[in-house]
Short mmCIF file of C-alpha atoms in Angstrom, two decimals:
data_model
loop_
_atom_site.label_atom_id
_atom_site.label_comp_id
_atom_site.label_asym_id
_atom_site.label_seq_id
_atom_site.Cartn_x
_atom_site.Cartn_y
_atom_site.Cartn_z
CA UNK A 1 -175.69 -169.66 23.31
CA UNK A 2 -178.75 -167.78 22.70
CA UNK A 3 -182.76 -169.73 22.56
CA UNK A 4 -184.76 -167.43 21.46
CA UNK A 5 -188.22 -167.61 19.66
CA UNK A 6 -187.76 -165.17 17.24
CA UNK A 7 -185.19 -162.59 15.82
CA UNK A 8 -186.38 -159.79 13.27
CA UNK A 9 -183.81 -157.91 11.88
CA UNK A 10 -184.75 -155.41 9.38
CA UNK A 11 -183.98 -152.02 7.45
CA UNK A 12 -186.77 -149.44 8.25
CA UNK A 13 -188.54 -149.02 5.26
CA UNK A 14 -188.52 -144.95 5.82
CA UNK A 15 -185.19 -144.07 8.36
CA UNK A 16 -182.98 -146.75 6.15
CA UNK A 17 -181.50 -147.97 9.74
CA UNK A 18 -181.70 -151.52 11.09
CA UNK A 19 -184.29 -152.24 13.20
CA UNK A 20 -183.86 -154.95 15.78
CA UNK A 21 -186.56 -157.34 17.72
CA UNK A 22 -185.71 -160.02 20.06
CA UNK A 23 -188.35 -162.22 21.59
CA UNK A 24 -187.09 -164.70 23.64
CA UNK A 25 -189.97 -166.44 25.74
CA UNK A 26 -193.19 -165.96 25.28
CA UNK A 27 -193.86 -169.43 27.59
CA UNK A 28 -195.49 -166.97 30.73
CA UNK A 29 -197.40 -164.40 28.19
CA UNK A 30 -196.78 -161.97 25.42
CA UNK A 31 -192.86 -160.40 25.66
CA UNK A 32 -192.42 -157.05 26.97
CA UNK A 33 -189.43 -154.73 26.81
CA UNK A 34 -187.95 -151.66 26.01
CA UNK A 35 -186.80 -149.73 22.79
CA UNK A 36 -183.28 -148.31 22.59
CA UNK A 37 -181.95 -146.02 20.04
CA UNK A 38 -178.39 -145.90 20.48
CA UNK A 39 -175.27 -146.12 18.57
CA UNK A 40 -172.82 -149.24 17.78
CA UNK A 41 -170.20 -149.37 15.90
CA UNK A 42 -171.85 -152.09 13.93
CA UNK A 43 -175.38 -153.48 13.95
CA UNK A 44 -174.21 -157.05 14.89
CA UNK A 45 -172.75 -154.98 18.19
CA UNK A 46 -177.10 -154.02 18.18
CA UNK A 47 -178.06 -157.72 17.91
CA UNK A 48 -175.81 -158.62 20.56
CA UNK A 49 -177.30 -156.41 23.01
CA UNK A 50 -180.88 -156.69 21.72
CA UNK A 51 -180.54 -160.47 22.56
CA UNK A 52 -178.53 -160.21 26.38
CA UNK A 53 -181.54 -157.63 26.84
CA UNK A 54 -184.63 -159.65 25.98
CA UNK A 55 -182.99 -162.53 27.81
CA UNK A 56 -183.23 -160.52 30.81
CA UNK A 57 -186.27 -159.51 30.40
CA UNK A 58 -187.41 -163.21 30.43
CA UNK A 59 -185.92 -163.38 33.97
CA UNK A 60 -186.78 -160.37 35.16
CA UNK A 61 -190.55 -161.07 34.63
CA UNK A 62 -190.00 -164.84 35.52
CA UNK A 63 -188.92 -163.48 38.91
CA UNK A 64 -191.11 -160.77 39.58
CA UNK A 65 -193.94 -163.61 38.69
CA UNK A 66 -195.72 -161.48 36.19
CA UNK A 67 -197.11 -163.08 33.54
CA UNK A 68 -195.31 -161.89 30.68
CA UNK A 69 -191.82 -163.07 28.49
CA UNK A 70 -188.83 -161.17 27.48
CA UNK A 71 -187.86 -159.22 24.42
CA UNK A 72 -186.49 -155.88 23.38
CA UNK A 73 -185.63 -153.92 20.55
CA UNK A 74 -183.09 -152.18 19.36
CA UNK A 75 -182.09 -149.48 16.78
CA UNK A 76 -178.65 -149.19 15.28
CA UNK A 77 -177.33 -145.25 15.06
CA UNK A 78 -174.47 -144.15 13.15
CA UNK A 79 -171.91 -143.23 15.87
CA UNK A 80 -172.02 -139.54 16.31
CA UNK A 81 -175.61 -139.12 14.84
CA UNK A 82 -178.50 -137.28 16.38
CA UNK A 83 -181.94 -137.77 14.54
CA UNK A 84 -183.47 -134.88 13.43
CA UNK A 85 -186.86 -135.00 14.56
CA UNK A 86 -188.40 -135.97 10.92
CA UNK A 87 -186.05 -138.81 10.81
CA UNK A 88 -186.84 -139.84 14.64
CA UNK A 89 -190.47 -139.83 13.39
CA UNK A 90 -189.11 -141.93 10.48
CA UNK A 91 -187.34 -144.73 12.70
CA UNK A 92 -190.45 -144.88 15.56
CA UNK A 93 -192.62 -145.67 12.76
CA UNK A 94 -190.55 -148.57 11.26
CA UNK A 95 -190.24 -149.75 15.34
CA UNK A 96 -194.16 -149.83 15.15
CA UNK A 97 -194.06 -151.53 11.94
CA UNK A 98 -191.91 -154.45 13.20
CA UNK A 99 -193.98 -155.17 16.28
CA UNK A 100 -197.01 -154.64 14.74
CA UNK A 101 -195.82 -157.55 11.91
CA UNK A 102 -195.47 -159.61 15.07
CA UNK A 103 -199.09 -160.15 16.26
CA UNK A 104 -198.78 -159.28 19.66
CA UNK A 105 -196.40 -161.27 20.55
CA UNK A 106 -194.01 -158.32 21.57
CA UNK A 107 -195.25 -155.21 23.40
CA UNK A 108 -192.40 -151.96 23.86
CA UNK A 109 -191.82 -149.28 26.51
CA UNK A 110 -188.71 -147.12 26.53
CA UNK A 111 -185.13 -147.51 27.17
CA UNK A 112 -182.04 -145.67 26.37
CA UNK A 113 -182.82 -142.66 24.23
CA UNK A 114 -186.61 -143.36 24.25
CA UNK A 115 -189.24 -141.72 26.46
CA UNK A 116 -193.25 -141.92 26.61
CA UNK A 117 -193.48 -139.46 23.89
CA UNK A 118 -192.14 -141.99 21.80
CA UNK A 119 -194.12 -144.83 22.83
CA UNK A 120 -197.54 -142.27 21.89
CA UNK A 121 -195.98 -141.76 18.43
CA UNK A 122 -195.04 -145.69 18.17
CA UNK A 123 -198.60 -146.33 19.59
CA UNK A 124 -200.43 -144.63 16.55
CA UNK A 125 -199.81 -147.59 14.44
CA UNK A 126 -199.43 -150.30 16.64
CA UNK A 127 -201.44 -150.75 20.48
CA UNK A 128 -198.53 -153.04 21.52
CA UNK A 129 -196.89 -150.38 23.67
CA UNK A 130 -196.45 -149.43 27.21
CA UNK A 131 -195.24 -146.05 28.73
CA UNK A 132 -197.60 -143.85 26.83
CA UNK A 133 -197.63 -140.34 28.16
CA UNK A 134 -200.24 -140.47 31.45
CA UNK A 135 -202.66 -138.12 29.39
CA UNK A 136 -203.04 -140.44 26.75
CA UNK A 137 -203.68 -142.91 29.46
CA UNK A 138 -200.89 -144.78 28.98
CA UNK A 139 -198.28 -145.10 32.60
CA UNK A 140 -196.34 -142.60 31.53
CA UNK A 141 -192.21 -142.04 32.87
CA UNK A 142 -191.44 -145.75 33.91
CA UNK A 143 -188.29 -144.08 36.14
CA UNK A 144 -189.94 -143.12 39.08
CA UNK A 145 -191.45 -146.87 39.51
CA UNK A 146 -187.51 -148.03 38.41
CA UNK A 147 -186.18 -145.71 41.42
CA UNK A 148 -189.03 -147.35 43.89
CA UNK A 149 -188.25 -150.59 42.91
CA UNK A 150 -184.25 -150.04 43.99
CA UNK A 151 -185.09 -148.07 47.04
CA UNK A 152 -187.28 -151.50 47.99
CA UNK A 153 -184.22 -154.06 47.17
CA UNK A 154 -181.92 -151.62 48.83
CA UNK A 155 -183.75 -152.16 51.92
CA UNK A 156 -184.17 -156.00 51.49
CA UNK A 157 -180.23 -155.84 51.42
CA UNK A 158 -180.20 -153.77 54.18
CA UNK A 159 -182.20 -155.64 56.64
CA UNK A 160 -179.97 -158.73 55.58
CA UNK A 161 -176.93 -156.87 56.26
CA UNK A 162 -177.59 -154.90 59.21
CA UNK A 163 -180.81 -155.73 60.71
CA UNK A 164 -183.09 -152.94 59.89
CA UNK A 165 -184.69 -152.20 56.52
CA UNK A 166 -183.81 -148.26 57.47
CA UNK A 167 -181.36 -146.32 55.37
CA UNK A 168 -180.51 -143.28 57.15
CA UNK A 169 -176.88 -143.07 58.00
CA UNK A 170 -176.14 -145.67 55.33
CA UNK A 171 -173.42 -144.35 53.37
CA UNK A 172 -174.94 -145.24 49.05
CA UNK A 173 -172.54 -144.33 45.93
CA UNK A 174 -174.71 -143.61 43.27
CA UNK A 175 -173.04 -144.06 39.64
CA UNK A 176 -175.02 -142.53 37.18
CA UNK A 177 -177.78 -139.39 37.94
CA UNK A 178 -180.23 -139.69 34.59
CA UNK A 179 -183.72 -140.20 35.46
CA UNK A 180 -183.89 -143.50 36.94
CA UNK A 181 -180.37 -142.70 39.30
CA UNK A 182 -181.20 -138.83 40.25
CA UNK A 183 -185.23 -140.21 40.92
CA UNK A 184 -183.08 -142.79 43.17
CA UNK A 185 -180.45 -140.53 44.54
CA UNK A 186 -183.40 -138.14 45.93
CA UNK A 187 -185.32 -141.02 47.37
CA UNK A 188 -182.27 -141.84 49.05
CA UNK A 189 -181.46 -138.37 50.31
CA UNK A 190 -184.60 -138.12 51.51
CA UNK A 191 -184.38 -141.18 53.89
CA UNK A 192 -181.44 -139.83 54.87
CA UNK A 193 -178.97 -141.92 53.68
CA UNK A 194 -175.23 -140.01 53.01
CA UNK A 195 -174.36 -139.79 48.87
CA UNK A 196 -171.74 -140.11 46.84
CA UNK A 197 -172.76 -139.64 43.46
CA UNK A 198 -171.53 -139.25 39.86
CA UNK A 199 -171.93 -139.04 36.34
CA UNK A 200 -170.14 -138.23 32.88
CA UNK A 201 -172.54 -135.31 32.38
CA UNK A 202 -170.20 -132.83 34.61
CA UNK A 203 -173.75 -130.91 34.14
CA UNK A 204 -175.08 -132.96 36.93
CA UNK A 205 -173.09 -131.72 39.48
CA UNK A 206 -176.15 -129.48 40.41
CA UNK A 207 -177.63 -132.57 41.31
CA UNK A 208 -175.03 -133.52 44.06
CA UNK A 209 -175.00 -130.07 45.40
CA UNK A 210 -178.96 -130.01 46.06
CA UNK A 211 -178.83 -133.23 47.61
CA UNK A 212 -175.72 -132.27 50.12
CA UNK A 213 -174.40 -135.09 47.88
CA UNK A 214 -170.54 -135.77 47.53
CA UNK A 215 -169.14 -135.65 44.17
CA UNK A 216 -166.67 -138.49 42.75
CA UNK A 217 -165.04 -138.97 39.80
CA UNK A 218 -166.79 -141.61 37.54
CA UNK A 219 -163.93 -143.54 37.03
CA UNK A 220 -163.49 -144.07 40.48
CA UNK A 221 -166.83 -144.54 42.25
CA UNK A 222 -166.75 -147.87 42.23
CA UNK A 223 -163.69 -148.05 44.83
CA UNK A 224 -165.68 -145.41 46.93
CA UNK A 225 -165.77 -146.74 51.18
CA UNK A 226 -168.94 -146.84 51.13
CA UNK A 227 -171.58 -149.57 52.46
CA UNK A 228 -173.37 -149.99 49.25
CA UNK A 229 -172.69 -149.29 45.70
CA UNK A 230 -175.30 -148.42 43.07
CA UNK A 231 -174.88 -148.57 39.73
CA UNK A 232 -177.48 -146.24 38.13
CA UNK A 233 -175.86 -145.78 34.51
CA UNK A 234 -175.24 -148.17 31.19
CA UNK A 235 -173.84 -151.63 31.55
CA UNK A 236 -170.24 -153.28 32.52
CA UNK A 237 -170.26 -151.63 35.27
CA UNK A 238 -168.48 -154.79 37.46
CA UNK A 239 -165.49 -156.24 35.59
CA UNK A 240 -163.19 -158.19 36.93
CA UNK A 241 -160.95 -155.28 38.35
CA UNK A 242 -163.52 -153.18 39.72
CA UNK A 243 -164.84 -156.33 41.42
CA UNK A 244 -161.32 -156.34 43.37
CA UNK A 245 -161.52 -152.58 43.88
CA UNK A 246 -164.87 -152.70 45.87
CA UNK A 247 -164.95 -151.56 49.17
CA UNK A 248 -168.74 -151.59 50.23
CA UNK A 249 -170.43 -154.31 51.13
CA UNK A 250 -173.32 -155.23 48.30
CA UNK A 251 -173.83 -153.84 45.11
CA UNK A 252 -177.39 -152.98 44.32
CA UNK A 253 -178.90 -150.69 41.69
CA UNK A 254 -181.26 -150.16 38.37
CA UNK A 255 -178.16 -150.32 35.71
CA UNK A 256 -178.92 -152.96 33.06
CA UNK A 257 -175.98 -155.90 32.53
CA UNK A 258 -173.87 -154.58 35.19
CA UNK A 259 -171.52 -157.77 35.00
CA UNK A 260 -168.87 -157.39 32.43
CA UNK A 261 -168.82 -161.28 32.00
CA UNK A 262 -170.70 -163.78 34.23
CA UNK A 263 -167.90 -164.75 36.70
CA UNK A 264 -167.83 -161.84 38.16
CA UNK A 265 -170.75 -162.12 40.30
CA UNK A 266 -168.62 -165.48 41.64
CA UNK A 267 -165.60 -162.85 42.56
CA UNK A 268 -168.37 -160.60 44.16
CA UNK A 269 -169.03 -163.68 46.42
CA UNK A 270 -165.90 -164.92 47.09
CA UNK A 271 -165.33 -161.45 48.58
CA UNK A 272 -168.23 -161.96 50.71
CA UNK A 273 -169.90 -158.56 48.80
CA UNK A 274 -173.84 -159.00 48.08
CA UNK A 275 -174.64 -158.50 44.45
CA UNK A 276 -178.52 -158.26 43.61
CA UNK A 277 -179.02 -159.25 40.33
CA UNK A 278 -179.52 -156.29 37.83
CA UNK A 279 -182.87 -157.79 36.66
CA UNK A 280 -184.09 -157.67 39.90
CA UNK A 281 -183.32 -154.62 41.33
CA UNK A 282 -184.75 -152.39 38.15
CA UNK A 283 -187.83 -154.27 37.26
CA UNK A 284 -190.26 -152.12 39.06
CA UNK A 285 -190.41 -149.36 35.71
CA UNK A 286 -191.32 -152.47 33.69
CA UNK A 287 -193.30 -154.13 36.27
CA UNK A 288 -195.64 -151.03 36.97
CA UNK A 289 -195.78 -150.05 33.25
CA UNK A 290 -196.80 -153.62 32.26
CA UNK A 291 -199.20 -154.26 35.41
CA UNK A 292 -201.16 -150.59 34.28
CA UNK A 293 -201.14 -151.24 30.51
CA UNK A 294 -200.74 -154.69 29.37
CA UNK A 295 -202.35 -156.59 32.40
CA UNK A 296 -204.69 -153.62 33.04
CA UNK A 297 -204.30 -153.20 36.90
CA UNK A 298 -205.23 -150.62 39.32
CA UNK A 299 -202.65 -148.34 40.31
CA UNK A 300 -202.38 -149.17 43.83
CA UNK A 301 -201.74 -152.66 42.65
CA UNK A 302 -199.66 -151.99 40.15
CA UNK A 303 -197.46 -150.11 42.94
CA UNK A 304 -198.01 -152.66 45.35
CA UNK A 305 -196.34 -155.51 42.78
CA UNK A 306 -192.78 -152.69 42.15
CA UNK A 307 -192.87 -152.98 46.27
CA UNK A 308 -193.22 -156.55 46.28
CA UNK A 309 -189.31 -156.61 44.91
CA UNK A 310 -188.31 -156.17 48.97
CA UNK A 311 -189.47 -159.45 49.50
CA UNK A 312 -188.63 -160.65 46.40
CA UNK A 313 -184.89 -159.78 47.17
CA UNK A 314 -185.97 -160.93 50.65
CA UNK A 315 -186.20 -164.30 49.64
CA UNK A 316 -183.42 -164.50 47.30
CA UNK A 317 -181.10 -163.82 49.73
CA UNK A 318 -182.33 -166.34 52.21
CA UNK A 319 -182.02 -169.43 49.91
CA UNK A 320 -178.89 -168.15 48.48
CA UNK A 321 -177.44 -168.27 52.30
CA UNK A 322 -179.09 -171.05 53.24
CA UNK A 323 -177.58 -173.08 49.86
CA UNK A 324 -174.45 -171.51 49.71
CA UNK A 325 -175.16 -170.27 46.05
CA UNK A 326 -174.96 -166.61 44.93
CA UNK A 327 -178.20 -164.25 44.43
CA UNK A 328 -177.72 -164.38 41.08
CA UNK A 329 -177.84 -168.46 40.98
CA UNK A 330 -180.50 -168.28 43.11
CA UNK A 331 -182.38 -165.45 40.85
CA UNK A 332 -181.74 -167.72 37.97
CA UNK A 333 -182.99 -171.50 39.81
CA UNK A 334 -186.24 -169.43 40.62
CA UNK A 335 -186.61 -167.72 36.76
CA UNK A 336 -185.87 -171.53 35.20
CA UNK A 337 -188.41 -173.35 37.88
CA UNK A 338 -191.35 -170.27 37.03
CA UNK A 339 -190.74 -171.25 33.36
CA UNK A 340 -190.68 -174.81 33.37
CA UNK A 341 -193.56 -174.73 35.65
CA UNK A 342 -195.44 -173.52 31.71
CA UNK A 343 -194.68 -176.80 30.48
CA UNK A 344 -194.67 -179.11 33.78
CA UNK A 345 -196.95 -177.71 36.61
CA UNK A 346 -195.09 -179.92 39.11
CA UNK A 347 -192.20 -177.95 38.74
CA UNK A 348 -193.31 -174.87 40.16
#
């Protein structure tokens, strides 16, 4: 089910809540990943997700080719709990704690309901962090690298669809408009590409209006004619009946575990609709973060590795046509051969 290399699962010493760490590979380098505070009905429902996550992460770096594994970590809210900021300052420093106990072999950036402020607290015990504010000279907001990352497999998908790696006139539905999706949604206005957008925050309406954006219900986005769809929020996005209620030809966006279960992406293809692996499309935040900080890159090529996803998606594409095989089988051939290449240098 699950090989990982290790699993910590602990109460914070000081916030009483568990604290989760997956590592799942460290067979490229030391794993990398994000933090998420969030809330679960129960903290198994936080291991589950802490361990789909860092297993991503392991692909996601195997295909970008950086030289890093997968992990995350996760912390278990009550539902309906906020932290007051005492008790935020409580859980960050048990997060630091736990990767600190793990000597380097897990470095973490933020996530859902974490920012670079909380990496700088996190980062005043431990140094294994990424995504420190830019004046602390950390990377600072991973988003707008995210957002550049999707705008670059959007075009890949693009030029494989229609010939030209241009997007104005392209009709996008953007679901979801927090910082990685309205970051995206502007990029794409600005290239002059005609929105749809949504989100469950009616409050970003104002987004769709400065943007000349339509507005759509969130429930219904998905079905939206459209050429490409974008999921920009949390995960599940594709289940099995969305899948059928598509009307756009690829899905593409920065949304984490888009695919309610696995054999969806096989009802994407049978439909003849191009699905980019999540893991793909929203590594650039990650990949620039972890190129600045942990691998200790210039910026320029720190950029220039979040635009090498266009021919990263490029490629993936191209072998999945040529083979018959999905993108996401062909995403996951190229992770397995990267990693086994650790092991066996003929297999790369």
């Amino acid at each position: 089910m699950f090989d990982h290399e290790q699993v910590v699962v602990r109460t914070g010493r000081r916030s009483r809540l568990p604290v989760i760490v997956a590592v799942h590979s460290t067979a490229l380098g030391p794993a990398a990943g994000g933090l998420r505070l969030w809330h679960y009905p129960d903290w198994r429902d936080g291991l589950t997700d802490a361990l789909r996550l860092s297993t991503a992460m392991t692909a996601k770096f195997a295909v970008a080719g950086l030289p890093s594994g997968g992990g995350k970590a996760v912390v278990v809210l009550p539902e309906g709990t906020v932290p007051e900021p005492d008790r935020r300052r409580a859980v960050l420093d048990d997060v630091a704690d736990t990767i600190e106990s793990l000597g380097g072999a897990y470095a973490t950036g933020p996530d859902v309901g974490t920012g670079p402020d909380d990496m700088a607290v996190i980062g005043r015990i431990t140094p294994h962090v990424f995504c420190r504010p830019a004046h602390l000279g950390g990377s600072g907001d991973s988003s707008p690298h995210t957002a550049r990352g999707t705008l670059a497999a959007l075009r890949a998908v693009s030029r494989r669809l229609y010939g030209t790696e241009r997007l104005d006139g392209r009709r996008l539905a953007v679901a979801g408009l927090g910082r990685v999706g309205a970051g995206l949604a502007r990029l794409l206005a600005a290239e002059g590409a005609a929105l749809t957008v949504t989100d469950v925050d009616p409050a970003k309406r104002g987004i769709s209006d400065e943007l000349g954006a339509v507005w759509a219900a969130p429930d219904g986005i998905h079905a939206a004619d459209v050429d490409i769809v974008v999921p920009a929020a949390l995960g599940s996005f594709l289940t099995r009946q969305s899948a059928a209620e598509l009307r756009c030809r690829a899905v593409v966006g920065p949304a984490n575990n888009q695919l309610a279960t696995p054999d969806v992406a096989d009802l994407l293809h049978r439909r003849g609709i191009v699905w980019v692996p999540d893991y793909v499309a929203s590594a650039g935040g990650v990949v620039h973060a972890v190129s600045v900080e942990v691998h200790r890159l210039a910026a320029e090529e720190a950029r220039a590795r979040v635009d090498a996803i266009e021919d990263t998606v490029t490629e993936l594409l191209r072998t999945a046509e040529s083979q018959g095989r999905t993108p996401a089988q062909a995403a996951g051939e190229l992770a397995r051969r990267r990693l086994a290449a650790t092991s066996d240098p003929a297999a790369a």
